[in-house]
mmCIF file of C-alpha atoms in Angstrom:
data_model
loop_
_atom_site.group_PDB
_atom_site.id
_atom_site.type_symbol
_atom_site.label_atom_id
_atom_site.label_comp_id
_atom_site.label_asym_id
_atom_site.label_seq_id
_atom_site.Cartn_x
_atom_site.Cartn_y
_atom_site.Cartn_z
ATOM 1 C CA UNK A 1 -184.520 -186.705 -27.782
ATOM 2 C CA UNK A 2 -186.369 -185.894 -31.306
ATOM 3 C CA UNK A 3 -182.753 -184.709 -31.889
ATOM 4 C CA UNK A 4 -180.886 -187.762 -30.979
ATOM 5 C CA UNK A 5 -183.247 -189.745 -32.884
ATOM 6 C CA UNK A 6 -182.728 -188.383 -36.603
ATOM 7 C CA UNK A 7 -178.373 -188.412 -36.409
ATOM 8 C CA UNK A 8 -178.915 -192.641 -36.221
ATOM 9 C CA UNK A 9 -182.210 -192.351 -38.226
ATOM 10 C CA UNK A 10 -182.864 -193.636 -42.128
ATOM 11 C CA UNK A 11 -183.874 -190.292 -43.158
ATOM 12 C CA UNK A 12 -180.655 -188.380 -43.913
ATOM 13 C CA UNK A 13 -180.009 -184.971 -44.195
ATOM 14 C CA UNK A 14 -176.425 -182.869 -45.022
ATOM 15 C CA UNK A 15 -176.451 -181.700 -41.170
ATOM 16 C CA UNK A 16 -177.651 -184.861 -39.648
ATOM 17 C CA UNK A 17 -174.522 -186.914 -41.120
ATOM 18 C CA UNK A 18 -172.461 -184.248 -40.705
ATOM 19 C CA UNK A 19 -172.984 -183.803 -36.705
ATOM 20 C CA UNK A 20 -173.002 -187.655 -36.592
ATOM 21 C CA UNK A 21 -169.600 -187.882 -38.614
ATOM 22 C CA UNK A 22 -168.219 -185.692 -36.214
ATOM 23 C CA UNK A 23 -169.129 -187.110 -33.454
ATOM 24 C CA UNK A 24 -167.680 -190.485 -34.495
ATOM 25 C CA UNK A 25 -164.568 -189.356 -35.495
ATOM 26 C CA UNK A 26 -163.913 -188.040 -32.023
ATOM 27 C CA UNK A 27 -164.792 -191.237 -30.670
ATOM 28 C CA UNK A 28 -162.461 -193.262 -33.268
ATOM 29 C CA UNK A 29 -159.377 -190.537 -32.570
ATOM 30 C CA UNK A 30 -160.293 -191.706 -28.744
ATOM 31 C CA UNK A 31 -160.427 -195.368 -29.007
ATOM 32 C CA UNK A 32 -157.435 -195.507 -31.917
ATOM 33 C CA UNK A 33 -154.992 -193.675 -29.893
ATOM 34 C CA UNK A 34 -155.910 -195.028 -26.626
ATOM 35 C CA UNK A 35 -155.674 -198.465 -28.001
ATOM 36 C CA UNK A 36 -152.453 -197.940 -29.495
ATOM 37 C CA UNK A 37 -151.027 -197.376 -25.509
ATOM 38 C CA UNK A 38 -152.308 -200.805 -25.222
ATOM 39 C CA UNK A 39 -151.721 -202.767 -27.817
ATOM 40 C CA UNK A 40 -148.842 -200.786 -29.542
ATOM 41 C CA UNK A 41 -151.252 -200.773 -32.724
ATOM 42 C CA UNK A 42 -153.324 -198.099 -34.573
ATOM 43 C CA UNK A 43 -156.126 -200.481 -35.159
ATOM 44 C CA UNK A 44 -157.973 -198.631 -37.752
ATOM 45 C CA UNK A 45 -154.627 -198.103 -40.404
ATOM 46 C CA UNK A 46 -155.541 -200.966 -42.343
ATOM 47 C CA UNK A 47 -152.804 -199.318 -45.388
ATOM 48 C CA UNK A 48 -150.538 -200.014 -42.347
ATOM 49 C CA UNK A 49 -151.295 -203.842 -42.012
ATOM 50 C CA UNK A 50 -151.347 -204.380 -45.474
ATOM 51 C CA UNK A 51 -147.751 -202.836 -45.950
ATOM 52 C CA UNK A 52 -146.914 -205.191 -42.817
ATOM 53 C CA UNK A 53 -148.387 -208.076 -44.686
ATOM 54 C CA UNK A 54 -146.306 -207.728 -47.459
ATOM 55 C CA UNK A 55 -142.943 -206.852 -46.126
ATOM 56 C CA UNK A 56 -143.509 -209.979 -43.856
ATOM 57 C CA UNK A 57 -144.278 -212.374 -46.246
ATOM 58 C CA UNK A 58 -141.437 -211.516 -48.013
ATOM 59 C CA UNK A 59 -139.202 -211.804 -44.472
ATOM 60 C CA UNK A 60 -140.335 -214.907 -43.883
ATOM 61 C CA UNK A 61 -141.609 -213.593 -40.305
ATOM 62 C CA UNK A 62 -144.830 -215.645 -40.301
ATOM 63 C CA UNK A 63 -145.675 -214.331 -36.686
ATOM 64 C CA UNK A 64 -146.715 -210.976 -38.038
ATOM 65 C CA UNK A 65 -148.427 -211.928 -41.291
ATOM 66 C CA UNK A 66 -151.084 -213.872 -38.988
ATOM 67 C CA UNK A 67 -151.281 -210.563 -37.202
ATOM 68 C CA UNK A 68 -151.983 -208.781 -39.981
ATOM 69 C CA UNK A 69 -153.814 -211.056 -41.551
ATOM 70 C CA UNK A 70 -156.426 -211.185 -38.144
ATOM 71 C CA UNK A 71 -156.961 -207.524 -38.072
ATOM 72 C CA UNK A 72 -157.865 -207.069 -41.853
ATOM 73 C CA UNK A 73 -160.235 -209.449 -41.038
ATOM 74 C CA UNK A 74 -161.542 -208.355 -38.038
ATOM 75 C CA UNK A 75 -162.092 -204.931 -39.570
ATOM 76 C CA UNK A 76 -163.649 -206.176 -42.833
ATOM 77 C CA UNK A 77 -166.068 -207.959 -40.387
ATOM 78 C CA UNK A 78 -166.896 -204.953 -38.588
ATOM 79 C CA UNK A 79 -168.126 -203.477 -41.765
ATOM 80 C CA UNK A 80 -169.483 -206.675 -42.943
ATOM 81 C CA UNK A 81 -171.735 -206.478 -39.850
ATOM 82 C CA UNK A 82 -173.065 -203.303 -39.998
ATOM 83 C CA UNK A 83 -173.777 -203.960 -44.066
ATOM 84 C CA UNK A 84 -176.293 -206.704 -42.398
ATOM 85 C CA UNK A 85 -177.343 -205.016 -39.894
ATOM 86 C CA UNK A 86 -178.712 -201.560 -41.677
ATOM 87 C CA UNK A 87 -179.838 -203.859 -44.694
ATOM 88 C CA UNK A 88 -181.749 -205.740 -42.151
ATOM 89 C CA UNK A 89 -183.297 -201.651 -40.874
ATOM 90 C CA UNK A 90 -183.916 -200.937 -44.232
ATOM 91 C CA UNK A 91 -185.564 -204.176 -44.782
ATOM 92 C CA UNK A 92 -188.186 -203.973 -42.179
ATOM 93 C CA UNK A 93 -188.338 -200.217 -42.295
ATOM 94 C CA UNK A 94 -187.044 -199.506 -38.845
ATOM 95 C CA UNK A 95 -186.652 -195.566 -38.208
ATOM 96 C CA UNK A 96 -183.194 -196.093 -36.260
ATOM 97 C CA UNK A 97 -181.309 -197.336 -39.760
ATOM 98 C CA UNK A 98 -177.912 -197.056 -38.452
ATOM 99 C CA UNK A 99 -179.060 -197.422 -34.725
ATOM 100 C CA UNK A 100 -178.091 -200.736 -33.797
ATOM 101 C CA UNK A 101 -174.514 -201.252 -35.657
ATOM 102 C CA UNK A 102 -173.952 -198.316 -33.077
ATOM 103 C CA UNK A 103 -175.364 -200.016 -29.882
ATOM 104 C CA UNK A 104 -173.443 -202.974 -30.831
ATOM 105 C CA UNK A 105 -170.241 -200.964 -30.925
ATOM 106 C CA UNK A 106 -171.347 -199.150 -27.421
ATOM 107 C CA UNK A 107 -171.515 -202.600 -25.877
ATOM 108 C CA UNK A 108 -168.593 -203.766 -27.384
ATOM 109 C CA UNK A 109 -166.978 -201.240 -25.588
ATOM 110 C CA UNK A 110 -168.840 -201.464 -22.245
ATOM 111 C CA UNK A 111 -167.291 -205.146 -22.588
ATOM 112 C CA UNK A 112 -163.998 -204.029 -23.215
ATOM 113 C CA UNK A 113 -163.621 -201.449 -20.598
ATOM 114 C CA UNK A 114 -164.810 -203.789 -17.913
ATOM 115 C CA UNK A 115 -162.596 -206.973 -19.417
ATOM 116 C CA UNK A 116 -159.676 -205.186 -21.525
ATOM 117 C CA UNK A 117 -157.030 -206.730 -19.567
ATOM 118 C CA UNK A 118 -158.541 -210.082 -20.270
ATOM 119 C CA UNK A 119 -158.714 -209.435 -23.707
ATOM 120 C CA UNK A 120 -154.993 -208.678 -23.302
ATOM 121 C CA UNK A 121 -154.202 -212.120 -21.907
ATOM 122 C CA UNK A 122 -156.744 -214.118 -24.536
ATOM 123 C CA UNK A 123 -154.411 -215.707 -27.243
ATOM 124 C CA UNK A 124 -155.790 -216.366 -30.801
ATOM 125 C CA UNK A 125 -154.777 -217.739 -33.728
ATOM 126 C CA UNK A 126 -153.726 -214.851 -35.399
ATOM 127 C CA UNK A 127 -150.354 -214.637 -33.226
ATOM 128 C CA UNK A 128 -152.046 -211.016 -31.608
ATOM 129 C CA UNK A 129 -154.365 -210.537 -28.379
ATOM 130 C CA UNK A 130 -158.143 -210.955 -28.599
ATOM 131 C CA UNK A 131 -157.316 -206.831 -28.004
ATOM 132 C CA UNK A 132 -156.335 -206.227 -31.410
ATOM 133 C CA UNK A 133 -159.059 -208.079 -33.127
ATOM 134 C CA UNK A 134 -161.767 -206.481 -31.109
ATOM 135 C CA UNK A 135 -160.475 -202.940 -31.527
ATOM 136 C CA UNK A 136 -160.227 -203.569 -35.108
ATOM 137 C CA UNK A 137 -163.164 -204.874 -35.376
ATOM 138 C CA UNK A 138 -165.245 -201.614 -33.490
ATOM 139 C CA UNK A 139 -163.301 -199.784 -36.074
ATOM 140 C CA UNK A 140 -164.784 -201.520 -39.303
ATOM 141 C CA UNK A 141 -168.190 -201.298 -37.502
ATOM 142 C CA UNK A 142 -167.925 -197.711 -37.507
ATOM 143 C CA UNK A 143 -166.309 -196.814 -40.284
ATOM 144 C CA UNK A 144 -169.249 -198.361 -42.313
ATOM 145 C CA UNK A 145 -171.917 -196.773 -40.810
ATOM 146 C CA UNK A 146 -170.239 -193.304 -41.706
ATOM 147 C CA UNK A 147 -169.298 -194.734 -45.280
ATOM 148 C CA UNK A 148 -173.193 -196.131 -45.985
ATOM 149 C CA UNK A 149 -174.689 -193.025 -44.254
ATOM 150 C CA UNK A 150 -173.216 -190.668 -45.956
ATOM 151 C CA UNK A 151 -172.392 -192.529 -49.527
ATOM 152 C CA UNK A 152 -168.689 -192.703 -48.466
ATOM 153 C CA UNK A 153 -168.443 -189.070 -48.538
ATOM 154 C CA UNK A 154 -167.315 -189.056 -44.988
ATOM 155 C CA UNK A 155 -164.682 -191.352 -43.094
ATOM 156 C CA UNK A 156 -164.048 -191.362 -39.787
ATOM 157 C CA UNK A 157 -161.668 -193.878 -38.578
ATOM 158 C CA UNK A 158 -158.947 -192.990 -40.995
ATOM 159 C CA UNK A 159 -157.789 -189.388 -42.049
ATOM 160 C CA UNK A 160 -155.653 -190.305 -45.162
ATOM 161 C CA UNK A 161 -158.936 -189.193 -47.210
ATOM 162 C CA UNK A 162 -159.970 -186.674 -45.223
ATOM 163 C CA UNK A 163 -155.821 -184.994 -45.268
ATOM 164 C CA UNK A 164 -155.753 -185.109 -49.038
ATOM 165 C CA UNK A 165 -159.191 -183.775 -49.551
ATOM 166 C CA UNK A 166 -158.484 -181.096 -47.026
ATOM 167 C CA UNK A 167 -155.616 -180.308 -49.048
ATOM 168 C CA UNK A 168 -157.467 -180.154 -52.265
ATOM 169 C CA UNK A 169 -159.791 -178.045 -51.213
ATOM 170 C CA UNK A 170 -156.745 -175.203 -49.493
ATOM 171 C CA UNK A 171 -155.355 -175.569 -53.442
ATOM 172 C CA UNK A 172 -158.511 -174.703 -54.860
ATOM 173 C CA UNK A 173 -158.981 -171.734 -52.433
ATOM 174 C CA UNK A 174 -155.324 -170.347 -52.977
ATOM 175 C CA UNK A 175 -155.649 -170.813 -56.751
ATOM 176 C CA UNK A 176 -155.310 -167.333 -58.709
ATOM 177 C CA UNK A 177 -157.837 -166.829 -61.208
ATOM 178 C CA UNK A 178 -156.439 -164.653 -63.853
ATOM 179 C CA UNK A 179 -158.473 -161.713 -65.042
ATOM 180 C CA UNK A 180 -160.064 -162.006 -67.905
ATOM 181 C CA UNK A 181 -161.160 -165.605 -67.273
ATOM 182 C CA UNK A 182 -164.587 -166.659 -67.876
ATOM 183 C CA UNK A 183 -166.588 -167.055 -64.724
ATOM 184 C CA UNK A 184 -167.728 -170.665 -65.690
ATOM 185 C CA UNK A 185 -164.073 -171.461 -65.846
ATOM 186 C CA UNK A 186 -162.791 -169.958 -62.002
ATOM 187 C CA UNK A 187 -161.539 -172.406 -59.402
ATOM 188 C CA UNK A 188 -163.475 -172.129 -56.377
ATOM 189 C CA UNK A 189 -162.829 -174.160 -53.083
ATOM 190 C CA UNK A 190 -166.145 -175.398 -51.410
ATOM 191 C CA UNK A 191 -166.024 -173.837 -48.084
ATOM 192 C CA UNK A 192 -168.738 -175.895 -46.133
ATOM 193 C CA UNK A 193 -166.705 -178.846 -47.047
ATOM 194 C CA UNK A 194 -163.048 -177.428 -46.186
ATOM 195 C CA UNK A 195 -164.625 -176.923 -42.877
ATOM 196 C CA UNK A 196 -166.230 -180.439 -42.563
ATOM 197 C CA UNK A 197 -163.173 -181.605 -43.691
ATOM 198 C CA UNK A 198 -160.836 -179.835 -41.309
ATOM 199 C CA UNK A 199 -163.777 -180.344 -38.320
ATOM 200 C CA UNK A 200 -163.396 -184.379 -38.916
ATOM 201 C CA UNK A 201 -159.318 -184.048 -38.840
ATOM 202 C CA UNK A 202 -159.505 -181.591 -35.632
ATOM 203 C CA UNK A 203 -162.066 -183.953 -33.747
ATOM 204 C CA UNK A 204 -160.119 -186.875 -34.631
ATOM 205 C CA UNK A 205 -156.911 -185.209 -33.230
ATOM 206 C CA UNK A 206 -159.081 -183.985 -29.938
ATOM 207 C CA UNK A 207 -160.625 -187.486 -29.483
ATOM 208 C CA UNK A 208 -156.889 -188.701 -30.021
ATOM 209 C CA UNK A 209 -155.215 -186.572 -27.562
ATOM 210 C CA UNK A 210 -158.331 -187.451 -24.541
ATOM 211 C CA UNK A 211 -158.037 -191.083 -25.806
ATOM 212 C CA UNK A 212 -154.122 -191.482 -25.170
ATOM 213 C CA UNK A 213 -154.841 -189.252 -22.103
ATOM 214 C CA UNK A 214 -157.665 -191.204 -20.597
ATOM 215 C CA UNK A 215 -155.995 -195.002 -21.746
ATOM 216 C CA UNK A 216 -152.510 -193.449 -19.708
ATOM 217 C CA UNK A 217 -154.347 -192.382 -16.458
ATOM 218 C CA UNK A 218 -157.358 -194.403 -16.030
ATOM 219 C CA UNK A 219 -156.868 -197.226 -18.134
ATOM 220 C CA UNK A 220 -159.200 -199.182 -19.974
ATOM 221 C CA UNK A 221 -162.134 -197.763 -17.773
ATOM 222 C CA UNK A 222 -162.262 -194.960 -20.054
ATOM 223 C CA UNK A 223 -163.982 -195.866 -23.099
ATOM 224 C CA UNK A 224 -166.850 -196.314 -21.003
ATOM 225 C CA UNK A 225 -167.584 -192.572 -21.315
ATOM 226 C CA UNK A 226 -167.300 -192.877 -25.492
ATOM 227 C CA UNK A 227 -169.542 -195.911 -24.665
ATOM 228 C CA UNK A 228 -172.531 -193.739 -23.514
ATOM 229 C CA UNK A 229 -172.322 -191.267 -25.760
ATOM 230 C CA UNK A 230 -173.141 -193.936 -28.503
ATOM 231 C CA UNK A 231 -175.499 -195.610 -26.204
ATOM 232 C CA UNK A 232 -176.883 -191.970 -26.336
ATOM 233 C CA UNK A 233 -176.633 -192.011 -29.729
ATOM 234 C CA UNK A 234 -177.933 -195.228 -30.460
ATOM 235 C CA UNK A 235 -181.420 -196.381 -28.039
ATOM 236 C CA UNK A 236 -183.730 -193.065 -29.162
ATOM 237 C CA UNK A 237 -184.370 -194.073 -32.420
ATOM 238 C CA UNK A 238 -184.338 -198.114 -31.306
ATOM 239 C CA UNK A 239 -186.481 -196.773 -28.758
ATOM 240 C CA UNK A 240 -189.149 -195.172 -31.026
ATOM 241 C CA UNK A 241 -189.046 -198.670 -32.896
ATOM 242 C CA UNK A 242 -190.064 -200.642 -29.866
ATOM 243 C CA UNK A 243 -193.296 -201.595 -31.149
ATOM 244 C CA UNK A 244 -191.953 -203.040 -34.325
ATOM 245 C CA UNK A 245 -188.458 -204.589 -32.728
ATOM 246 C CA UNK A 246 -190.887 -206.334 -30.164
ATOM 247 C CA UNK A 247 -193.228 -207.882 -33.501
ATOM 248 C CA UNK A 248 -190.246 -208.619 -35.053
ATOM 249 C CA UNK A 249 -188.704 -210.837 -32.477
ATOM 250 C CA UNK A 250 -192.405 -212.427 -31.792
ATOM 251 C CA UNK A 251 -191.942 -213.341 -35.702
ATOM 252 C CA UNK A 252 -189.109 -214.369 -35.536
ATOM 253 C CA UNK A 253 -189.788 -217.021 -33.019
ATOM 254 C CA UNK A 254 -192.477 -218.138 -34.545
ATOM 255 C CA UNK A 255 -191.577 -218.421 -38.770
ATOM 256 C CA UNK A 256 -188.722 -215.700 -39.915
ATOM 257 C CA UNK A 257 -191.830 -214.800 -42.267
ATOM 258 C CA UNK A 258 -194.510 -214.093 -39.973
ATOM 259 C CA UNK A 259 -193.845 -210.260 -39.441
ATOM 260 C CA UNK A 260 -194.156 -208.554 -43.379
ATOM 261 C CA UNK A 261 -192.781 -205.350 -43.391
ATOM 262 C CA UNK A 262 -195.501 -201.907 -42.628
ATOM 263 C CA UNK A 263 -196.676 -200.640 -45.571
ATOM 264 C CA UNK A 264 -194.639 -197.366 -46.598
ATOM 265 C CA UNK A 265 -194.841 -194.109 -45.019
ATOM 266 C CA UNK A 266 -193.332 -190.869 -46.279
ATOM 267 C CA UNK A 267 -190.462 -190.546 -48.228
ATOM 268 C CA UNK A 268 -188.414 -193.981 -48.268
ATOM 269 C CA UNK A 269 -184.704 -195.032 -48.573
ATOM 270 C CA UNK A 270 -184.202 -196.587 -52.459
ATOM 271 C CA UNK A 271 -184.994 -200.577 -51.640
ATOM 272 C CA UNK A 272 -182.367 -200.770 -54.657
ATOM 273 C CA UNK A 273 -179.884 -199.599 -52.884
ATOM 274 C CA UNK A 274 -177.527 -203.041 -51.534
ATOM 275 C CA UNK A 275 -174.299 -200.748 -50.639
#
């Protein structure tokens, strides 16, 4: 449980983001690829929706551009919400930081596996199902709390980053450093991140193959599994914060001023910092 609490917790460590950005990028391979059997749609390419965008507008085919339009949205509001949210953690010095972005995400899903074929069905005016918006959405969500956790270092949603850095890294390791070179001037590939690197893109492909898998012969169902594990994730560290969630919420009723924030204990995150 003590475990459990410090992966969604504001103190951050190299192996604590790096077991949490693998993690999520197994759960975004699932939901990305599974969603695509749905809604014919990799909901987290947002390169892909801008290149729609444009070749539309020029077509004329105004159909689309709303589409694309309404899931560059949706996903810029998915990060926009978790921005709020772990501002709002940091704020009132909450130990699960990046806890509840992650719950909301779990229920998200918990929603959509129980209604997904409603979603299907639910028209918007974007020109795409309610679907699309919502899976793009989950994707901003989480793609933020890996980009803020881990000062964009790690992505999980998209491997265009990860691919090219994986491939830096291989070029630095197969680079021939000529004898007689000066040690300070050697190439050298950084192992422990060539295998973070190639961990994220291997999880992602895993979580891509059991999504497409699970979406094919269960159905929407499925991402209630990937819904408890960031439920898992998520209510230890929310859970240690009872105390002050409960205070808050009494404050809140009362005067959004009546709760200050606890005096500081231990080492904190920089209050400077508005990424």
């Amino acid at each position: 449980m003590r475990r459990l609490r410090h992966l969604t917790g504001h103190h951050r460590t190299v192996t604590t983001n790096r077991v949490l950005g693998l993690l999520l990028a197994f759960n975004a391979g699932a939901v990305n690829a599974g969603g695509f059997l749905v809604v014919h749609m990799y909901t987290s390419h947002m390169t892909g929706f801008l290149s729609s965008l444009a070749d539309n507008l020029v077509l004329g085919n105004m159909k689309l551009v709303l589409g694309a339009v309404g899931a560059l949205w949706a996903f810029m509001s998915g990060a926009g919400s978790t921005a709020i949210l772990v501002n709002w953690a940091r704020h009132h010095r909450l130990r699960g930081t990046y806890a509840l972005p992650l719950l909301l995400e779990a229920l998200l899903l918990l929603l959509f596996g129980l209604m997904g074929a409603i979603t299907l069905g639910w028209r918007t005016p974007f020109s795409v199902p309610l679907t699309v918006l919502l899976l793009a959405y989950l994707m901003g969500l989480q793609n933020a709390v890996v980009t803020k956790m881990s000062s964009a270092q790690i992505r999980t949603t998209h491997m265009t980053g990860v691919v090219t850095d994986l491939g830096i890294e291989m070029g630095k390791m197969l680079y021939w450093n000529r004898s007689g070179t000066t040690p300070d001037r050697h190439v050298h590939a950084n192992r422990e991140r060539l295998w973070l690197l190639a961990g994220l893109m291997g999880l992602f492909l895993v979580g891509g193959l059991v999504g497409a898998a699970g979406f094919k012969h269960v159905g929407f169902i499925f991402v209630v599994p990937l819904a408890l594990v960031l439920l898992t994730l998520s209510l230890p560290p929310l859970w240690a914060d009872r105390v002050r969630l409960r205070q808050l919420l009494k404050g809140l009723r009362a005067s959004p001023r009546a709760v200050p924030p606890p005096a500081p204990s231990g080492p904190q995150p920089d209050p400077h910092e508005t990424r």
